[in-house]
Coordinates of C-alpha atoms and ligand atoms in Angstrom, one line a residue:
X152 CA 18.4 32.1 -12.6
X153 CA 16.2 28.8 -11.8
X154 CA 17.8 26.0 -13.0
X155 CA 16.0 23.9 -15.2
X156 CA 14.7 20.3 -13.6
X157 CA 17.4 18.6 -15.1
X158 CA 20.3 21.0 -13.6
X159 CA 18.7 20.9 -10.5
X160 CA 18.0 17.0 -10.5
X161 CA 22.2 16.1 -11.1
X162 CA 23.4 19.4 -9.0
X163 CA 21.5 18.2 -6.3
X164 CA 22.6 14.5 -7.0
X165 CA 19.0 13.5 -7.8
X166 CA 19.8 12.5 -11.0
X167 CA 17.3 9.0 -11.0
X168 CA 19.7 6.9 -12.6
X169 CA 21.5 7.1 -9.5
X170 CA 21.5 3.2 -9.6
X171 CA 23.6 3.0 -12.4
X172 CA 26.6 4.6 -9.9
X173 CA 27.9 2.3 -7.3
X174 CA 29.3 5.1 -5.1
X175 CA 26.0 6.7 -5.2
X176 CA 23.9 3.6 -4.6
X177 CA 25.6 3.2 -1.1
X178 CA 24.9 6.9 -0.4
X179 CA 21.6 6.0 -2.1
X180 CA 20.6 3.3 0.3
X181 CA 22.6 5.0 3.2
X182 CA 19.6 7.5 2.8
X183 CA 17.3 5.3 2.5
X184 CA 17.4 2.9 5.2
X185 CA 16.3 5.6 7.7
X186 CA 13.5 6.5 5.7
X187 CA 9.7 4.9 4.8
X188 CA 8.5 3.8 2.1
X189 CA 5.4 6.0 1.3
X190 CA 1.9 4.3 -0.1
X191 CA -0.1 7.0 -1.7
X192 CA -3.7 6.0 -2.0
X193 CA -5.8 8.9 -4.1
X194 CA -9.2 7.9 -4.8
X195 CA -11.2 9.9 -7.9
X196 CA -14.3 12.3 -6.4
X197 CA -14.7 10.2 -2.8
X198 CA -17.0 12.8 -0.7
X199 CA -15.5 13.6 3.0
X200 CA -18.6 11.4 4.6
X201 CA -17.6 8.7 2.4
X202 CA -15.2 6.5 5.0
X203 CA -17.3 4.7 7.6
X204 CA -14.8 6.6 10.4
X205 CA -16.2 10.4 8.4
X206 CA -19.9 9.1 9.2
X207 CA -20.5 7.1 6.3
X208 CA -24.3 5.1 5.8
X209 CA -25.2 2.2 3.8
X210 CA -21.6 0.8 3.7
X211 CA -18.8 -0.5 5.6
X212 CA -14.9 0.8 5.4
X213 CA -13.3 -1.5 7.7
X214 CA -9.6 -0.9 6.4
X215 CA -10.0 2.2 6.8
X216 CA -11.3 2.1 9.8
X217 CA -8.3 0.6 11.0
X218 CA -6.1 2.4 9.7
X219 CA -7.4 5.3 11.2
X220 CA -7.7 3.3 14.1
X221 CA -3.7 3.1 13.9
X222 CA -2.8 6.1 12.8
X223 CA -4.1 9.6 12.1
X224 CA -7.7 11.1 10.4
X225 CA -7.8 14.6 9.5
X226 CA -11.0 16.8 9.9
X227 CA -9.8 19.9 7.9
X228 CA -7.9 18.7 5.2
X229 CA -7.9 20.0 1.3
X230 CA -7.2 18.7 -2.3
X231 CA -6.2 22.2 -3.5
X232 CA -9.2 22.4 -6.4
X233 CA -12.3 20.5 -6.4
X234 CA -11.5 18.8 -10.0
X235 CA -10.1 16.1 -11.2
X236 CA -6.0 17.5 -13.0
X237 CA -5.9 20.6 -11.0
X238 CA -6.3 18.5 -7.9
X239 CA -3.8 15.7 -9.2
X240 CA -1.1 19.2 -10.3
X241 CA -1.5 20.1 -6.8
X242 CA -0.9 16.4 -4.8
X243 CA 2.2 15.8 -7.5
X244 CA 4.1 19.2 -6.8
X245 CA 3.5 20.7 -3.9
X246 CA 1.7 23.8 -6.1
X247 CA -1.5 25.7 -6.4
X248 CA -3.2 24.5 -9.6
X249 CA -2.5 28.2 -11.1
X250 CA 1.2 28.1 -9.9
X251 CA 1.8 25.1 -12.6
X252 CA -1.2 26.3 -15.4
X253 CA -2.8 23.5 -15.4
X254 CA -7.0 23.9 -15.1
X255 CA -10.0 21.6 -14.8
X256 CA -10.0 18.6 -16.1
X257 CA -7.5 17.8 -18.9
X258 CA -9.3 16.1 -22.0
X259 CA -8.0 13.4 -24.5
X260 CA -6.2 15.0 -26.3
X261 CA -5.1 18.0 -24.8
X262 CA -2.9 20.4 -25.7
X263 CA -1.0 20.9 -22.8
X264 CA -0.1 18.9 -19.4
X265 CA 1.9 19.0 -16.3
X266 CA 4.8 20.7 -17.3
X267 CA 8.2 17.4 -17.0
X268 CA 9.9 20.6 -16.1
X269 CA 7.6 20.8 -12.5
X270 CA 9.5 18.4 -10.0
X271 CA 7.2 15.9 -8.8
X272 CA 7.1 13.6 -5.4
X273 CA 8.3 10.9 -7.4
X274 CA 11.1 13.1 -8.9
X275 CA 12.5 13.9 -5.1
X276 CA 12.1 10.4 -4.1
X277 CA 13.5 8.7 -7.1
X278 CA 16.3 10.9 -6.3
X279 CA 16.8 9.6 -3.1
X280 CA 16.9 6.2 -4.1
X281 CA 13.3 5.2 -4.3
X282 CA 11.8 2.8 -7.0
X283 CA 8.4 4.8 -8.1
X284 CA 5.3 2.8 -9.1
X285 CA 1.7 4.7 -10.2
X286 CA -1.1 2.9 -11.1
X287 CA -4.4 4.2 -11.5
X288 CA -5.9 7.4 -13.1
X289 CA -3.0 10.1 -14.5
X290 CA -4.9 12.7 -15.6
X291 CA -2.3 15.1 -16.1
X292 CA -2.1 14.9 -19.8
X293 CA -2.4 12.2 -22.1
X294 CA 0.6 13.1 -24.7
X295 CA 3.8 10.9 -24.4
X296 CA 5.7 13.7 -23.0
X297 CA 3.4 14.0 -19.9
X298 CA 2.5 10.6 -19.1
X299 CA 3.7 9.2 -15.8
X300 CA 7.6 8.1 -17.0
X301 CA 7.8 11.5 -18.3
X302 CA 7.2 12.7 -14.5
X303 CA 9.6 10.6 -11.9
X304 CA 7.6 7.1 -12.1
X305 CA 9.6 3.8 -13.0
X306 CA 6.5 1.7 -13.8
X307 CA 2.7 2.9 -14.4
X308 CA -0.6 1.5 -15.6
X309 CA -3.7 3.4 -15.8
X310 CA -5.7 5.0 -17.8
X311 CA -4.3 8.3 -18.7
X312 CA -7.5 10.5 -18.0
X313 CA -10.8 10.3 -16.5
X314 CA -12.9 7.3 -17.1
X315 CA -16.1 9.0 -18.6
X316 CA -14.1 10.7 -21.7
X317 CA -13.6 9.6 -25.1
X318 CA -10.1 9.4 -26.5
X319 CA -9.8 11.8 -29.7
X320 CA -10.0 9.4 -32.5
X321 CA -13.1 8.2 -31.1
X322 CA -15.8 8.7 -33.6
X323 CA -18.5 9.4 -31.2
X324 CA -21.3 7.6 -29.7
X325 CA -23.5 9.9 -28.0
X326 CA -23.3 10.1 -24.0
X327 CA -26.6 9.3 -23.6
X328 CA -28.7 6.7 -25.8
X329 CA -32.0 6.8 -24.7
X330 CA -32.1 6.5 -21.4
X331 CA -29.3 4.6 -21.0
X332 CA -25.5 5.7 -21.1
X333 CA -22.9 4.7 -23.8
X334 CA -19.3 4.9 -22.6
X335 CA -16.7 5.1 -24.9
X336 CA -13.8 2.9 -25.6
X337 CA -10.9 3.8 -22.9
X338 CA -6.7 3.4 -23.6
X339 CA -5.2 1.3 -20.5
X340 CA -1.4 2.6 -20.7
X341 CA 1.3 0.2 -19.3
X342 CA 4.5 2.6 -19.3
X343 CA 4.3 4.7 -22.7
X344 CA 2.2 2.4 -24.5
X345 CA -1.7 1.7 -24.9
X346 CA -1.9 -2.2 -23.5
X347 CA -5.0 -3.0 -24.5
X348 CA -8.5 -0.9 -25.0
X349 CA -11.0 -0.8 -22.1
X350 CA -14.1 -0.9 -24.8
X351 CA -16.8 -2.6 -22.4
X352 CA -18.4 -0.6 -19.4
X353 CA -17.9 -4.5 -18.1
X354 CA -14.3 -4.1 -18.3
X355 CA -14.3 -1.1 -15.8
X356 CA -15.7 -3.3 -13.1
X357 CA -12.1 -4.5 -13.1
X358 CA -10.2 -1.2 -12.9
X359 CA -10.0 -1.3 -8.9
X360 CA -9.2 -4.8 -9.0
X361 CA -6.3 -4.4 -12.1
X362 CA -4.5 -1.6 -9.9
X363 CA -4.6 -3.4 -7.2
X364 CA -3.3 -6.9 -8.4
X365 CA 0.1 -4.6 -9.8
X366 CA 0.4 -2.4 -6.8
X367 CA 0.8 -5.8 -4.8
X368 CA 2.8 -7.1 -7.6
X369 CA 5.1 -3.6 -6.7
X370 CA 5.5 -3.6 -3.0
X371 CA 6.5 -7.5 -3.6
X372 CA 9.2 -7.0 -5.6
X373 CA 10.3 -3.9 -4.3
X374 CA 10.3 -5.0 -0.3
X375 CA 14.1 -4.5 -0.1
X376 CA 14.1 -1.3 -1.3
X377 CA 12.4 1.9 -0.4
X378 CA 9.4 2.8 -2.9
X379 CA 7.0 5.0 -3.6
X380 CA 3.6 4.2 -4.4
X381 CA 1.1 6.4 -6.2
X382 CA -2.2 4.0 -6.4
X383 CA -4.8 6.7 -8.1
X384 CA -7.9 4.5 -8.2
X385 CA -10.6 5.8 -10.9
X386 CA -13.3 5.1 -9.0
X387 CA -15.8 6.0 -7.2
X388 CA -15.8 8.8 -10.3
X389 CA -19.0 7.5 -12.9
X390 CA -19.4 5.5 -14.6
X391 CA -18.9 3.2 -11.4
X392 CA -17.9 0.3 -11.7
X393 CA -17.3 -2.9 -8.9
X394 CA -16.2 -6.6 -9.5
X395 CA -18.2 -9.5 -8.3
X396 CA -16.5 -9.5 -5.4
X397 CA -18.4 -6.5 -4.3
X398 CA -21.6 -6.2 -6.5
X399 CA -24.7 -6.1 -4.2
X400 CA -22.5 -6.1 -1.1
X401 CA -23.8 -2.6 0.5
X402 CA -26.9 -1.6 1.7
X403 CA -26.4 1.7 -0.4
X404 CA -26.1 0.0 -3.8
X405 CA -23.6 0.7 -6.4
X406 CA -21.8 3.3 -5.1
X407 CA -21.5 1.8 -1.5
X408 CA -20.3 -1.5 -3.2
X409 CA -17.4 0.7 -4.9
X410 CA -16.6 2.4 -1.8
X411 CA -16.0 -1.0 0.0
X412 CA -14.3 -2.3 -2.9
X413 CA -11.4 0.4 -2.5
X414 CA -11.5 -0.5 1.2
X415 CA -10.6 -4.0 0.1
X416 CA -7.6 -2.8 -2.1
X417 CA -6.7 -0.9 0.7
X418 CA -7.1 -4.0 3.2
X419 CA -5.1 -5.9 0.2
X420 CA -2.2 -3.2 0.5
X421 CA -2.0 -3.2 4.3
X422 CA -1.9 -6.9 4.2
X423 CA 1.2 -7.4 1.5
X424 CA 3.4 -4.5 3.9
X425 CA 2.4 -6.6 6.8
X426 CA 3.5 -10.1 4.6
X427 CA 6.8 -8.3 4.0
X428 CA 7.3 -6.6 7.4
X429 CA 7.3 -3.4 6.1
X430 CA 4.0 -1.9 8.0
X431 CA 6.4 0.0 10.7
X432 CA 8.5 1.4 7.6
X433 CA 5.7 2.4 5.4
X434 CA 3.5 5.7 5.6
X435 CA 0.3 5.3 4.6
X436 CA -1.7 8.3 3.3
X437 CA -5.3 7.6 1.7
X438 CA -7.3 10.5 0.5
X439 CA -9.8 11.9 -2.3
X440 CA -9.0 14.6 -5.2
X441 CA -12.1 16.0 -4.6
X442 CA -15.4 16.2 -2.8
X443 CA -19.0 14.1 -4.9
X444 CA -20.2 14.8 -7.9
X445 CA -23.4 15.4 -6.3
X446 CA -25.9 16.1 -9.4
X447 CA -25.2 11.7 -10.5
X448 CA -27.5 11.7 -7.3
X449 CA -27.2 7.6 -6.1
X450 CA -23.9 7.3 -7.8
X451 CA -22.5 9.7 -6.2
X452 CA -21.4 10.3 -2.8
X453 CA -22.0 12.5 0.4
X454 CA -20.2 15.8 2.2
X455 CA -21.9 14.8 5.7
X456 CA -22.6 18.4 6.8
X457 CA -20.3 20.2 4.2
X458 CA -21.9 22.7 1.9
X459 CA -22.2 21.4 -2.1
X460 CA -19.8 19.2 -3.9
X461 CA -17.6 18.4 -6.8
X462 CA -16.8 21.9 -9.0
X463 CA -17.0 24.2 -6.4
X464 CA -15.4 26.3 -3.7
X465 CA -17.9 25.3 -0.7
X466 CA -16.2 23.0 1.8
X467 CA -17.9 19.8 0.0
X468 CA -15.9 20.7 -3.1
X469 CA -12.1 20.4 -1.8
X470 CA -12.3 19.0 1.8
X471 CA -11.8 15.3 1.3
X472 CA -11.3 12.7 3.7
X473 CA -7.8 12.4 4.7
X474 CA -5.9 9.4 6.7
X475 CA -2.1 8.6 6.8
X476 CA -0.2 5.9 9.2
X477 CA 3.0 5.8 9.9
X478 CA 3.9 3.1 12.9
X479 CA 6.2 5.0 15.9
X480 CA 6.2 8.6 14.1
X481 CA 1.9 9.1 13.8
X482 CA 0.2 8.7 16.9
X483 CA -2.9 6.1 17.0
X484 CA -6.2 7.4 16.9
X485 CA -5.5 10.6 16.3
X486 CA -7.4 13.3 15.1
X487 CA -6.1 16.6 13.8
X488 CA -8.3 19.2 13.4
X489 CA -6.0 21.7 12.2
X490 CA -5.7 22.4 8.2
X491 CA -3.4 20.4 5.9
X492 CA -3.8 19.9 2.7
X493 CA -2.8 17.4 -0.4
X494 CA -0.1 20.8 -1.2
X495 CA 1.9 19.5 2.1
X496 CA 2.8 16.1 1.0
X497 CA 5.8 17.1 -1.0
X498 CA 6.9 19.2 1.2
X499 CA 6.3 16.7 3.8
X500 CA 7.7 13.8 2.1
X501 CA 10.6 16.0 1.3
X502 CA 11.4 16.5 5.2
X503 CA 10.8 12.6 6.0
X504 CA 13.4 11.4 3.5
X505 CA 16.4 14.1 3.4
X506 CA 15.4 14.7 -0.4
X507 CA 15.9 18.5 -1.3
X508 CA 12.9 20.6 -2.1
X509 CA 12.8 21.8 -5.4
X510 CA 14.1 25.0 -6.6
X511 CA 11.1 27.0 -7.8
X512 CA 8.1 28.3 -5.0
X513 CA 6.0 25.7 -4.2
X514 CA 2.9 26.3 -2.0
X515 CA 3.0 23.4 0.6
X516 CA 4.1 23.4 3.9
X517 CA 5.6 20.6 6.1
X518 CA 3.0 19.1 8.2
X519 CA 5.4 16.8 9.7
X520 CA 5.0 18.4 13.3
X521 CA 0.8 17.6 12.9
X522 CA 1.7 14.0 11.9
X523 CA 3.9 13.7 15.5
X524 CA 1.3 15.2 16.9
X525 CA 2.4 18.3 18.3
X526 CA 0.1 20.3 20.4
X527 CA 0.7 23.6 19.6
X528 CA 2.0 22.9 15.8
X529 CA 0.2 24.7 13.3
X530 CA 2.0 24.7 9.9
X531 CA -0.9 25.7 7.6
X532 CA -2.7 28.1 9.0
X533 CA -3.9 29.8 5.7
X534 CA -6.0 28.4 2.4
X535 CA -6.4 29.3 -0.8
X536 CA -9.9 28.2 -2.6
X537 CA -8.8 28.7 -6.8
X538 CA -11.1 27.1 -9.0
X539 CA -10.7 27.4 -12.9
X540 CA -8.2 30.2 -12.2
X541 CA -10.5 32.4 -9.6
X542 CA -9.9 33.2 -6.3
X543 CA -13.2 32.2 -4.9
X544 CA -11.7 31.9 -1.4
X545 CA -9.4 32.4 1.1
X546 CA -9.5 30.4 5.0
X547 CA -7.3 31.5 7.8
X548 CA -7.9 29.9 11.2
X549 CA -11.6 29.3 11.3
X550 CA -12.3 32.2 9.2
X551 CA -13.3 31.7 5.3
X552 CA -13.9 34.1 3.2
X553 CA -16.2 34.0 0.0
X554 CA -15.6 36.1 -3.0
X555 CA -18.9 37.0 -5.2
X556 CA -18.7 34.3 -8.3
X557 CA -20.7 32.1 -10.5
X558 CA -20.6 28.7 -9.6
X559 CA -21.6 24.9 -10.3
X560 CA -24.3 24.1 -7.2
X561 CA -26.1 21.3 -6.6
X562 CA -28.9 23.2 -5.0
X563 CA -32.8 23.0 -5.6
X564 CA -32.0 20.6 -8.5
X565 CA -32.8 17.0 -9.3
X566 CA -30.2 14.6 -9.3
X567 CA -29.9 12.3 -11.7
X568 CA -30.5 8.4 -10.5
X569 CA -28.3 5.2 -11.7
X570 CA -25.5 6.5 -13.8
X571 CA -27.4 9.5 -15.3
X572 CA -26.5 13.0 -13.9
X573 CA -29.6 16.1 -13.6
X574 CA -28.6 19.0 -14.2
X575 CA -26.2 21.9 -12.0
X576 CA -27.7 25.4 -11.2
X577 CA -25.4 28.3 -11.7
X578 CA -26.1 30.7 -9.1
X579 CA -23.7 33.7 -8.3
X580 CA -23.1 33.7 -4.7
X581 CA -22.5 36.9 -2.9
X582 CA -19.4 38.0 -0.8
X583 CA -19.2 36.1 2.4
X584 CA -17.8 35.6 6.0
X585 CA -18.3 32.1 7.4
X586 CA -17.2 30.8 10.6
X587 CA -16.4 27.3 10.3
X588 CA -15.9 26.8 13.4
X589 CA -19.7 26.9 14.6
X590 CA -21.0 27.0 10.8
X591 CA -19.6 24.1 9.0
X592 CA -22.3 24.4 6.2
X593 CA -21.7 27.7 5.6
X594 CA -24.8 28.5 6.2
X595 CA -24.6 32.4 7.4
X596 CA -22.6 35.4 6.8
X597 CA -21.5 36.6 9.5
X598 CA -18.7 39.9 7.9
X599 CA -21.0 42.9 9.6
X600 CA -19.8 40.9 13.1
X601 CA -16.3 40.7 12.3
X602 CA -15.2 44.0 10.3
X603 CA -11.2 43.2 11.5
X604 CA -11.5 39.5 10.1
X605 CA -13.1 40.8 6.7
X606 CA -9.7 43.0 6.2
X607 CA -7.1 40.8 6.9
X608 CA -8.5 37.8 4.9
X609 CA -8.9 40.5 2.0
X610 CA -5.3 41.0 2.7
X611 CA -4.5 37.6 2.6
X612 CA -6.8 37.5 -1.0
X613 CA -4.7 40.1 -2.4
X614 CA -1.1 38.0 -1.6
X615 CA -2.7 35.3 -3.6
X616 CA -4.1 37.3 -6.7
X617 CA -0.7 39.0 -6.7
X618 CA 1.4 36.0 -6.7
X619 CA -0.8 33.6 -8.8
X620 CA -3.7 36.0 -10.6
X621 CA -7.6 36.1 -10.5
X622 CA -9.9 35.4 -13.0
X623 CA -12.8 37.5 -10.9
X624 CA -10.9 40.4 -11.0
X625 CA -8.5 40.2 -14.0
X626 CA -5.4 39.9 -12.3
X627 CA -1.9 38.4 -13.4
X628 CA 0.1 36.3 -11.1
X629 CA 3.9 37.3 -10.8
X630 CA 4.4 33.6 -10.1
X631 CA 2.4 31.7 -12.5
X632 CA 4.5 29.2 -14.7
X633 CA 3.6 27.6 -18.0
X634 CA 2.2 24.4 -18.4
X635 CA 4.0 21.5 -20.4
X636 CA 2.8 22.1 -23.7
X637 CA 2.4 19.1 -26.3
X638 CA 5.5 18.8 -28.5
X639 CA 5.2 18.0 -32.2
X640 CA 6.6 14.4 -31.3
X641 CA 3.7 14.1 -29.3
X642 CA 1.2 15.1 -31.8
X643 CA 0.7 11.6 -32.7
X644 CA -1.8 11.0 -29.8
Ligands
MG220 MG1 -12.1 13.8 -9.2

């Protein structure tokens, strides 16, 4: 039988309050000393052209930049579901969004959340001795019981879900006044408890800034340690919003000024590892939890070549940029054009630090080999596209295969301009073979060419709607688990 998280946590001698034990501190730090601290930098519906080293225009990313100048930039790299908790599920256990139940984007609220049973990053590396910071966007249920301390973390602040929704007691201004947009007042969570109320769209154009200040504030006081840092930023998700510092600083306007504002958090980062000499110690990955949210038209942001955006399948949905550093281990200026996806950092991280995996399947792989840049290394050879529980894809090499579904699409629509979204079409798109090799925008089917390719990614679609189900064609999943669901103690919220 699969022990619960809290068997396998003290068999496996991961019990996080291994610092009250002075035996287990030594092994603790023992551990620890050959391994990095990790920075985790996840920012909220950044499109894959949006880093100036991806082909970005209208704005600079110099820290970026440089770190991809220093360490490695992946071209084929995938949150595991092009929305906001699904994608966060995925980065935070190693799982398919089906495998841990946990769908779209969670609102205030809500009924369930990532189950505290799931074993997160910061589980395995609290285990092993790391202190475990998040700041930023949760997202992954807004109860007590789900809430970041619930799930590994030591410290968070942050809001607790995305930054366009209204808590539940919130007794409803309309999104749209006029033609001007109303937010509504937002809970800013320090550990379990609501800090203070982010009521002003004003007080947004802090958020970037606020995280930031405490994730410096982290690596400070935790420079003699190992730790892990989870800095979720909310932005560039709407409404956008940018300090002084950056207001009017981009060609591109308000989304360009929030793009380089993150690029100064992440200079600001950088610079507080270098002022503890901890840059050679540290791995560094920066990525997005999904691709733009294309129909807010000049607040949003750009796929380059990829096909569609936020909410879908297409490339532009989950392929995100993706850049990690790690001094002596990644090479510089690398580029890895194989797949690897935010479902590989567990597993990963798990590899880097001793830490043991958890017991239940998980569906990342260790990328480690890709990061040392080996040649012939090819770890994740195989992707599954879920959205909302369907199968609307599998990729194997270059290969990707399209299932006929209904979707979100951004095509022949009007975007919306300054903060207001137009509206999605819902096409249903056909059955598909694209090569992405010479057909990054998925622009032609090409399955009457390749009738051998056609089976065995169909083969590969049936592994996944046996093991974790199919909306599109009513399947059950043998491995799906259940979500965290909120207790009555939690009904308060
Ligand atoms: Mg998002």
């Amino acid at each position: 039988m699969t022990p619960t998280r809290r068997e396998f946590l003290q068999r496996t001698g991961l019990a996080g309050l291994c610092l009250g034990t002075p035996g287990w501190l030594a092994a603790c730090e023992g551990v620890a000393r050959r391994s990095p601290n990790v920075v985790l930098i996840f920012t909220d519906d950044q499109g894959y052209a949006d880093v100036g080293v991806y082909g970005a225009e209208g704005f600079t990313t110099p820290h970026l930049d440089g770190l991809a100048a220093q360490g490695m930039r992946f071209t084929d790299f995938y949150a595991s579901e092009a929305v906001c908790s699904a994608s966060r599920a995925s980065l935070l256990t190693g799982c398919y969004a089906p495998r841990v139940s946990i769908r779209g984007a969670l609102t205030p609220g809500a009924q369930v959340g990532l189950n505290p049973e799931e074993i997160t990053i910061a589980d395995l590396l609290r285990g092993v001795g790391y202190a475990t910071g998040a700041f930023g966007k949760w997202h992954l249920g807004d109860a007590p019981q789900f809430l970041p301390l619930q799930q590994g973390f030591d410290q968070y602040l942050g809001l607790p879900y995305s930054n366009d929704m209204w808590p539940v007691d919130y007794d409803g201004t309309p999104a749209t006044s006029g033609n001007k947009l109303r937010w509504p007042p937002l809970p800013l969570i320090e550990g379990n408890e609501v800090l203070e109320i982010v009521d002003e769209l004003a007080d947004q154009d802090q958020l970037t800034t606020r995280y930031t200040e405490r994730a410096l504030d982290f690596i400070d006081r935790n420079a003699e340690s190992p730790f892990f840092l989870y800095l979720a930023h909310s932005m560039p998700h709407v409404p956008l919003g940018v300090s002084e510092k950056y207001r009017g600083h981009s060609e591109q306007g308000m989304y360009g000024d929030v793009i380089e504002e993150i690029d100064w958090s992440v200079g600001q980062v950088l610079a507080a590892l270098d002022r503890n000499g901890l840059a050679e110690d540290t791995l560094v990955i920066f990525t997005s939890d999904n691709g733009p949210w294309l129909n807010f038209g000049n607040h949003a942001g750009s796929t380059g070549p990829l096909r569609e955006g936020k909410g879908t399948a297409f490339e532009g949905g989950p392929r995100v940029p993706a850049i990690m550093r790690w001094p002596g281990r990644i090479p510089p200026a690398a580029v890895c054009e194989r797949m690897a996806s935010t479902l590989d950092v567990l597993p990963t991280l798990a590899a880097i630090t001793g830490a043991a995996l958890p017991p239940q399947p998980i569906d990342g792989v260790n990328i480690l080999a890709l990061l040392e840049g080996q040649p012939d290394a090819n770890p994740r050879n195989v992707f599954w596209f879920y959205y909302a529980a369907e199968l609307r894809g599998v990729r194997e090499g270059k290969w990707k295969r399209v299932f006929e579904h209904r979707t979100r699409s951004y095509v022949g629509v009007e975007p919306g301009m300054d903060g207001l979204p137009g509206p999605y079409a819902q096409p249903t798109v056909p059955t598909a073979l694209y090569d992405l090799e010479n057909d990054i925008g998925e622009t032609t089917d090409v399955s009457d060419l390749h009738p051998d390719v056609v089976r065995r990614l169909d083969e590969i679609a049936e592994v996944a709607r046996a093991t974790l189900g199919d909306r599109l064609t009513g399947r059950e999943g043998a491995e799906v688990r259940a979500p965290g669901r909120k207790s009555l103690a939690g009904a308060g919220r």
